[in-house]
Short mmCIF file of C-alpha atoms in Angstrom, two decimals:
data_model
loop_
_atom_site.label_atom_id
_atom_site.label_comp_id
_atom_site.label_asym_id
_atom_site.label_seq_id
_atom_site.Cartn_x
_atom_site.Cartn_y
_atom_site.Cartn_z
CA UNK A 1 54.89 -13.79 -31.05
CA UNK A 2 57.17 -16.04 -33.40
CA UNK A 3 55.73 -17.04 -36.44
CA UNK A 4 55.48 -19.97 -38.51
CA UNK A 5 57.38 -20.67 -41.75
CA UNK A 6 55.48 -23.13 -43.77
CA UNK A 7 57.46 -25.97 -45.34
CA UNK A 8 57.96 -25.88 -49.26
CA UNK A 9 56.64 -28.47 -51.39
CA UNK A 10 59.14 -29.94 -52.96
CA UNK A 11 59.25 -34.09 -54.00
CA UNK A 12 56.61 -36.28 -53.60
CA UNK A 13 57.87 -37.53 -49.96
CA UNK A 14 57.77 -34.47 -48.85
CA UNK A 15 54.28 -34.00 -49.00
CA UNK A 16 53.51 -35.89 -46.25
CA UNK A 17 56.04 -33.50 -44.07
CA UNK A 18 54.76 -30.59 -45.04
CA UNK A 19 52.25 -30.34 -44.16
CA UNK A 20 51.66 -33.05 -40.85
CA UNK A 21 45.18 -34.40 -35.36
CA UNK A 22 42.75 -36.27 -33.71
CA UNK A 23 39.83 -35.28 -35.67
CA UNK A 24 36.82 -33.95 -33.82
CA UNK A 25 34.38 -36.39 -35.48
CA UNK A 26 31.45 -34.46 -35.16
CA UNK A 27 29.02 -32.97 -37.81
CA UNK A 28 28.53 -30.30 -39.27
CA UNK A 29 25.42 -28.12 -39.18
CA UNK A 30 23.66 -26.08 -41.37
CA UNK A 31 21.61 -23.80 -39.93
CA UNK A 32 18.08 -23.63 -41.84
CA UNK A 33 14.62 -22.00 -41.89
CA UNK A 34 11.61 -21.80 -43.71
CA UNK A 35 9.50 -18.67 -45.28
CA UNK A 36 5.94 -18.47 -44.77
CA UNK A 37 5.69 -20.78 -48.34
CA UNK A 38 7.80 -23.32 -46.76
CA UNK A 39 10.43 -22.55 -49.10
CA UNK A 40 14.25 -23.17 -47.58
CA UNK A 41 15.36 -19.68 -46.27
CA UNK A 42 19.09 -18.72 -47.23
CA UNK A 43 21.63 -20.55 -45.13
CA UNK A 44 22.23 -18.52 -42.11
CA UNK A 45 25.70 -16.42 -42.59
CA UNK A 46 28.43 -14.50 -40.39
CA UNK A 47 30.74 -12.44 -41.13
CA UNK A 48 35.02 -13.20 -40.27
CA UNK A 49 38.37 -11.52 -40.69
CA UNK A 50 40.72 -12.55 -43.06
CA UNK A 51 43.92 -11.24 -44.57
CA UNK A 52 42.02 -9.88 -47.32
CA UNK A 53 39.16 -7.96 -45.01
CA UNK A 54 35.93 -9.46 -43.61
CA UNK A 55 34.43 -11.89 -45.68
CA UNK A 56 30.80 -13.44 -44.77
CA UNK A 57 30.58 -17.12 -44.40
CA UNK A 58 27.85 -19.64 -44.00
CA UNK A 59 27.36 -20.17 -40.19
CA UNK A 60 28.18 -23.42 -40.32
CA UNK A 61 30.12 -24.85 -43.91
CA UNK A 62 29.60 -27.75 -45.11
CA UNK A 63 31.48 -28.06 -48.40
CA UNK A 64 34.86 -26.91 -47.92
CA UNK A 65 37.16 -26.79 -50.82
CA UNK A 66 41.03 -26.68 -49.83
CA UNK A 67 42.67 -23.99 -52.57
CA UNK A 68 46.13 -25.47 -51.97
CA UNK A 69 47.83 -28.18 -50.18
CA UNK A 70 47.97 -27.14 -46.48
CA UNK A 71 44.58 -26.08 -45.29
CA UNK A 72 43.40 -30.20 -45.76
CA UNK A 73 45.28 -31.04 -42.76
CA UNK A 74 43.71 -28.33 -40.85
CA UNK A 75 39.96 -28.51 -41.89
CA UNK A 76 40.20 -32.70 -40.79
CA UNK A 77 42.01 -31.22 -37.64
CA UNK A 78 38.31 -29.58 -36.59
CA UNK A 79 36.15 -33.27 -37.70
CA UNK A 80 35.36 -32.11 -41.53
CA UNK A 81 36.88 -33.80 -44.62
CA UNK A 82 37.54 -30.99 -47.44
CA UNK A 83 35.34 -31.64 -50.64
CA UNK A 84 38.28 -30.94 -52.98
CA UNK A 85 42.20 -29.81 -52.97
CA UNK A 86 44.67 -28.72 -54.32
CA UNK A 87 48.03 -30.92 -55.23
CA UNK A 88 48.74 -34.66 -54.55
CA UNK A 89 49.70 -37.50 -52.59
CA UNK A 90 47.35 -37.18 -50.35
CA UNK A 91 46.80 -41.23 -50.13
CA UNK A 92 50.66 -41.22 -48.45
CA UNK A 93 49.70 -38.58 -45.95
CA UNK A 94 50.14 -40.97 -42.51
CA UNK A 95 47.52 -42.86 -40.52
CA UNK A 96 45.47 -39.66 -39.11
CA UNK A 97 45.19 -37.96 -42.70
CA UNK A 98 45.18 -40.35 -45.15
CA UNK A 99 42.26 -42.58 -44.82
CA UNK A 100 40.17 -39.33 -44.97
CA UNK A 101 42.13 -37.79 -47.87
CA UNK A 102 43.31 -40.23 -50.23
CA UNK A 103 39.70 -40.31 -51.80
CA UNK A 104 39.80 -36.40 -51.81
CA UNK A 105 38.44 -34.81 -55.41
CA UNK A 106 42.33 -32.72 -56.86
CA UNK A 107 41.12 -29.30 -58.33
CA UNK A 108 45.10 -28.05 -59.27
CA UNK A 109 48.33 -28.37 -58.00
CA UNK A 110 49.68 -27.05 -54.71
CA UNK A 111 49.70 -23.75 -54.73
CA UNK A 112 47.31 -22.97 -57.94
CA UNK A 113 43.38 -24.70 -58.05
CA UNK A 114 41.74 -24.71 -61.10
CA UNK A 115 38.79 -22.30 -61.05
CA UNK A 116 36.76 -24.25 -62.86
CA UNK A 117 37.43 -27.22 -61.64
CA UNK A 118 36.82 -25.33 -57.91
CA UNK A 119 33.57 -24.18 -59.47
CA UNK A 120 32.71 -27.87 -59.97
CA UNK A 121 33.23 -29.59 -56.60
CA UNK A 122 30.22 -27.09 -55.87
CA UNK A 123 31.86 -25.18 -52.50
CA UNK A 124 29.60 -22.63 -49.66
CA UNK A 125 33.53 -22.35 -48.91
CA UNK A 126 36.95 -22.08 -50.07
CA UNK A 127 39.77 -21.72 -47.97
CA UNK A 128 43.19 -20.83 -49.16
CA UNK A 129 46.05 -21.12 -46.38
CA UNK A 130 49.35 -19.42 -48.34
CA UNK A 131 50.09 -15.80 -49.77
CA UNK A 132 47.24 -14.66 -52.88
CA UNK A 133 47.25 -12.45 -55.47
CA UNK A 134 44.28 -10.40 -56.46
CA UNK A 135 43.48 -12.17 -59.84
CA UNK A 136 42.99 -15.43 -58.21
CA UNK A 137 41.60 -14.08 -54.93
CA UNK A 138 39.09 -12.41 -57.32
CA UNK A 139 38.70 -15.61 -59.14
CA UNK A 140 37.96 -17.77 -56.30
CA UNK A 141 35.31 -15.24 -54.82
CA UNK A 142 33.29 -14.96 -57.98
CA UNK A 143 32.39 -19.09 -57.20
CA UNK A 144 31.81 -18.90 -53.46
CA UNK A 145 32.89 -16.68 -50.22
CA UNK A 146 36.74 -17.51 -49.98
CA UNK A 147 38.66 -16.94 -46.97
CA UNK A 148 42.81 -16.34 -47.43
CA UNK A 149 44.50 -17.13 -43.90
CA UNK A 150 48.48 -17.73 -44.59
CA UNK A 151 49.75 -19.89 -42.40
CA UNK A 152 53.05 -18.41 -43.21
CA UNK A 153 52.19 -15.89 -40.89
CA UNK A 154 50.84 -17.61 -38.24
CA UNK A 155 51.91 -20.35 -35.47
CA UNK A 156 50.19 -24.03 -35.24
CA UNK A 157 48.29 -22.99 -32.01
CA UNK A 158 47.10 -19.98 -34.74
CA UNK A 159 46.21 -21.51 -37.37
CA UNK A 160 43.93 -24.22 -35.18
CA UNK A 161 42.19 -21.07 -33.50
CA UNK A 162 41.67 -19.07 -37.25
CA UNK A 163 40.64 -22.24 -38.99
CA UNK A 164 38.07 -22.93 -35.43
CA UNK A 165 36.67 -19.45 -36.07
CA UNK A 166 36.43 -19.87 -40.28
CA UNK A 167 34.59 -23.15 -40.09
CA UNK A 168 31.78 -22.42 -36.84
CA UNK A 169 34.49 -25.04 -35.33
CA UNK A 170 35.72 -22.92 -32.29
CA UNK A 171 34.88 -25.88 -29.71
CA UNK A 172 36.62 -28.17 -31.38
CA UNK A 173 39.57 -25.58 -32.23
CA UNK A 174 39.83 -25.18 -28.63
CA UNK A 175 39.70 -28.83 -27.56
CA UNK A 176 43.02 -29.48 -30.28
CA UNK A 177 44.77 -26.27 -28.99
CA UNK A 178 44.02 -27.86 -24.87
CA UNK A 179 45.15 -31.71 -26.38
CA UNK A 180 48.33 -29.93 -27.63
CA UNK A 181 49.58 -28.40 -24.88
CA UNK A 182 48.90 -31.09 -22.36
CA UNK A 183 50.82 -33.44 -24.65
CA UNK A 184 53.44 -30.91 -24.73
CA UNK A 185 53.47 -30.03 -20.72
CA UNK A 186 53.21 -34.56 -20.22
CA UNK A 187 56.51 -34.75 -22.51
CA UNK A 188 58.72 -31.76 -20.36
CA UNK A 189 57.21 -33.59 -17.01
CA UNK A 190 58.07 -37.29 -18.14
CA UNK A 191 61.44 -37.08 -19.42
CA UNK A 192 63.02 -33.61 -17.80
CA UNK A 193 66.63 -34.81 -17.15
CA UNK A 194 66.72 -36.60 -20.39
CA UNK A 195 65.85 -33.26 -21.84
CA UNK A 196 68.27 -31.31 -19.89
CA UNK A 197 71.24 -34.12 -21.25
CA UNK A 198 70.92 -33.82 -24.85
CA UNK A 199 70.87 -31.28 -27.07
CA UNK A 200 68.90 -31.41 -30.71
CA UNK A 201 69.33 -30.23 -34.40
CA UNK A 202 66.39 -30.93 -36.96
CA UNK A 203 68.08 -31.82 -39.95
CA UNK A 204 67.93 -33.01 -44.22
CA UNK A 205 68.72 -32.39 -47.45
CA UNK A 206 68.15 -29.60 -49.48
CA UNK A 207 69.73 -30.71 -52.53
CA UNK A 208 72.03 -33.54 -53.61
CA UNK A 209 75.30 -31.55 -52.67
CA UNK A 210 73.93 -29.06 -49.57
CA UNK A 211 71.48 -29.78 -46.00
CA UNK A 212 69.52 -27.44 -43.86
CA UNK A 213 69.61 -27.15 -40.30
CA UNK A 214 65.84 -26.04 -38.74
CA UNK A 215 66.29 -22.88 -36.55
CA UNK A 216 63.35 -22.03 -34.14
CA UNK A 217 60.77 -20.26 -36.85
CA UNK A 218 60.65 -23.86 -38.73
CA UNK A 219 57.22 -25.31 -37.45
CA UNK A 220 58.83 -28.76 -36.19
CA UNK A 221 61.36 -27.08 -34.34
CA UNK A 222 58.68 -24.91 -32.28
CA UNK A 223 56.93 -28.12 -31.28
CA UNK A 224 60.33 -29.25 -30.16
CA UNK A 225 60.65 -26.36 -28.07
CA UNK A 226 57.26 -26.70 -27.06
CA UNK A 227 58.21 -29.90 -25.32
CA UNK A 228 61.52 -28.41 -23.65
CA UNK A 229 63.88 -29.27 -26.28
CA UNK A 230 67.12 -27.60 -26.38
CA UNK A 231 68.74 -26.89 -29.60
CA UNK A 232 72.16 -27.50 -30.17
CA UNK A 233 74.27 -24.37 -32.19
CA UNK A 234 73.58 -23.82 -35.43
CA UNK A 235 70.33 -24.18 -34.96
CA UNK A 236 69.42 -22.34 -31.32
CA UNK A 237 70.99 -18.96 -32.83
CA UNK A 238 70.34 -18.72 -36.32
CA UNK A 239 67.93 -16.12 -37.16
CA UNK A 240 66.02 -18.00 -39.96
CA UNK A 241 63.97 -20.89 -40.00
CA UNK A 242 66.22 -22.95 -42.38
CA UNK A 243 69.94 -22.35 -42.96
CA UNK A 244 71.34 -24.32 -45.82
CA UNK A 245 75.04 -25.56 -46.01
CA UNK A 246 76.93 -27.29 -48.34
CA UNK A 247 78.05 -31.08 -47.57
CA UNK A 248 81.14 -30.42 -46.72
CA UNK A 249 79.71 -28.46 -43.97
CA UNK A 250 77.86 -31.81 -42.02
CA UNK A 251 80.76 -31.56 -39.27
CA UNK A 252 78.29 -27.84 -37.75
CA UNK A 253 76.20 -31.09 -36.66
CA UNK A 254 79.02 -31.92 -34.23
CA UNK A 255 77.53 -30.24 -31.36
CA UNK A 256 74.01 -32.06 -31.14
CA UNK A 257 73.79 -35.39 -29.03
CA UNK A 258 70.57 -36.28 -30.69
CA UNK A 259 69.75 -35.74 -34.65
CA UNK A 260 66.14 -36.02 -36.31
CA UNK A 261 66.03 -36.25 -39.98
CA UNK A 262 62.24 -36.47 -41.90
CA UNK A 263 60.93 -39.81 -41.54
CA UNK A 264 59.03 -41.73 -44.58
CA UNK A 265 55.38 -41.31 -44.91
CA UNK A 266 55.23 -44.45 -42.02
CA UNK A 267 56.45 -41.89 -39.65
CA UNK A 268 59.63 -44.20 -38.25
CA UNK A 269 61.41 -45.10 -41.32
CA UNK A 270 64.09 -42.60 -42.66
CA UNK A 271 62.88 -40.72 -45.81
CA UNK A 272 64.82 -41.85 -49.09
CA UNK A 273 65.52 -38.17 -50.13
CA UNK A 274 67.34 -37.60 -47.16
CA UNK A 275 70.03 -39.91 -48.42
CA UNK A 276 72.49 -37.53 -49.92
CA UNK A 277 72.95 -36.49 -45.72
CA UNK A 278 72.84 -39.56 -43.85
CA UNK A 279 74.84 -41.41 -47.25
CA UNK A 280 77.81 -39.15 -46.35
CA UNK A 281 80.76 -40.75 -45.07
CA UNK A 282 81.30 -37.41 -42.63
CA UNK A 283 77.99 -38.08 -41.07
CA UNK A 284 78.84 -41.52 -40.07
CA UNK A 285 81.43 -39.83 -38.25
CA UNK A 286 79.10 -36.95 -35.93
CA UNK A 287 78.93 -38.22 -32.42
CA UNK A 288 75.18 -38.36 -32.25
CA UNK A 289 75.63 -40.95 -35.04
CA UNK A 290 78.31 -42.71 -33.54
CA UNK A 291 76.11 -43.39 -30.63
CA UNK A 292 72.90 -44.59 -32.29
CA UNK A 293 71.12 -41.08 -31.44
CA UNK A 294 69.66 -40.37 -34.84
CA UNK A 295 65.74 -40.39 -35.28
CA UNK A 296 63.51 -40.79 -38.09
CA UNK A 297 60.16 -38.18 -37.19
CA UNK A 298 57.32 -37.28 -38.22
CA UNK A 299 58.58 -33.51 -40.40
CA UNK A 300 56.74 -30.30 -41.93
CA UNK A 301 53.68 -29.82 -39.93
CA UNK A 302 51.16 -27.38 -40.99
CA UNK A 303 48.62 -28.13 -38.29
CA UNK A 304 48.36 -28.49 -34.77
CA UNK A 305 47.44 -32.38 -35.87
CA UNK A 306 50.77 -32.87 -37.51
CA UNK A 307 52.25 -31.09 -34.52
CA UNK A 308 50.84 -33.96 -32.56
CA UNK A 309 52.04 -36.61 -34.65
CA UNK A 310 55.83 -35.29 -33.81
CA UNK A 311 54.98 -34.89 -30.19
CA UNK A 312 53.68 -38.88 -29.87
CA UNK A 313 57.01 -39.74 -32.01
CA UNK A 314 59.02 -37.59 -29.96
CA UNK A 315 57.64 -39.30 -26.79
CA UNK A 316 58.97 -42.76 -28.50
CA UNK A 317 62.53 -41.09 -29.18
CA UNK A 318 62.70 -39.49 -25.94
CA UNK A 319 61.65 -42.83 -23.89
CA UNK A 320 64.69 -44.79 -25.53
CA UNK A 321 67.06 -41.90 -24.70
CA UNK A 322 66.04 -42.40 -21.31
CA UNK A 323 67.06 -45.91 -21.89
CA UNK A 324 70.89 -45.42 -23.34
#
């Protein structure tokens, strides 16, 4: 099965692409019981794999602490809001994430929580979603059973179903996973021949002087594919999920009737840092851009509700492609 590749974090308006749900909207509970002195019995626990063994977790968690950036998005996927992350920005995060994040308590920066400040929020659960060494793993544990799923190993679809069976959430998991391919299967149906017309490349900057192109392990581009979009060359063959080239190098773009660059945080808008590509006076010449087929969209997705933020954008773009 293809795996994921998890966007990097890089400037502030990035954020919101990396890591892009209908929220579930039900509650959470904790299962309870009383001893023969009517004292609370200990929460009622199970045990789950993750990529650093089993690990037992309360039945049903209630207080969820996000040990980086991306597992936010996927815990309000399932109908919780995380008691505490890691990094920033949260309060430009889109309509579906940002009213229930930009009040969210920070406990470090992307990639690295405090401990003590984890210790503080007061968590039955800690979830980290990237790569973690021992010393923090061991760390984390010591305040309260911590679960390490990397969603750089794992598809959308995956991380919805690991996150379902972490949180006692596996209804909800499942109802996402069924949303997302019936949005998916509803896009191919709609607008087949204006899918079988056009070709695509996912494109931005990288840096001030180079771009990438998104090949098929890039989490945008699968939900692209998802939906029956074909991928114009670079993109359909290279092997990697991003392949960076030098702006002299915009003219490999040539072959794609349609371009999508990262949109702001409004999800329509183009992003500002994607100015050094789209400024170029060689992209003004690309024949996508020549005839008006270059779309702002939603970018990075890190859950299966950021994956259906680009599907109802792609719907849009796709709809006035039909039109053209």
């Amino acid at each position: 099965m293809t795996t994921a590749t998890v966007p990097p974090l890089t400037a502030p308006t990035n954020r919101r692409r990396q890591f892009l749900a209908a929220a579930a909207g039900l509650t959470t509970v904790l299962v309870t019981g009383c001893s023969t002195e009517d004292a609370p019995a200990p929460a009622a626990r199970r045990t789950v794999q993750t990529d650093k063994g089993p690990v037992e977790v309360p039945a049903a968690a209630q207080r969820v602490v996000c040990a980086d950036f991306y597992g936010a998005f996927a815990v309000v996927d399932l109908g919780m809001i995380p008691i505490a992350a890691s990094g920033s920005g949260y309060a430009d995060t889109g309509a579906r994430y940002a009213p229930k994040l930009k009040g969210v308590t920070l406990i470090g920066d992307f990639t690295e929580p405090n401990p003590e400040k984890v210790a503080a929020a007061g968590p039955d659960l800690i979830l980290r979603t990237i790569d973690t060494g021992r010393a923090l793993y061991e760390q984390l544990s010591a305040i309260a059973p911590t679960v390490v799923i990397s969603f750089q190993k794992l598809t959308l679809p995956e991380v919805a179903v690991r996150c379902g069976e972490v949180l006692g959430r596996k209804e909800q998991a499942d109802a996402l996973l069924t949303q997302y391919r019936q949005a998916c299967a509803e896009i191919k149906a709609r607008y087949a021949e204006t899918l079988a017309r056009h070709t695509f490349t996912f494109a931005q900057a990288a840096s001030d002087a180079s771009f990438w192109t998104l090949g098929k392990a890039w989490t945008d581009t699968q939900v692209l594919v998802d939906c029956g979009v074909q991928l114009a060359k670079p993109s359909a063959t290279q092997p990697k999920a991003t392949q960076e080239y030098s702006l002299e190098r915009i003219d490999v773009l040539k072959d794609s009737s349609v371009l999508l660059i990262p949109a702001a945080p409004d999800g329509t808008s183009p992003a500002a840092d994607n100015q050094p590509l789209t400024g170029s006076a060689v992209w003004k010449t690309l024949p996508a851009v020549r005839a008006g087929h270059v779309y702002p969209v939603v970018s990075g997705a890190s859950s299966l509700g950021n994956a259906l933020e680009l599907v109802e954008r792609l719907d849009t773009v796709l709809a006035e492609l039909t039109k053209s």
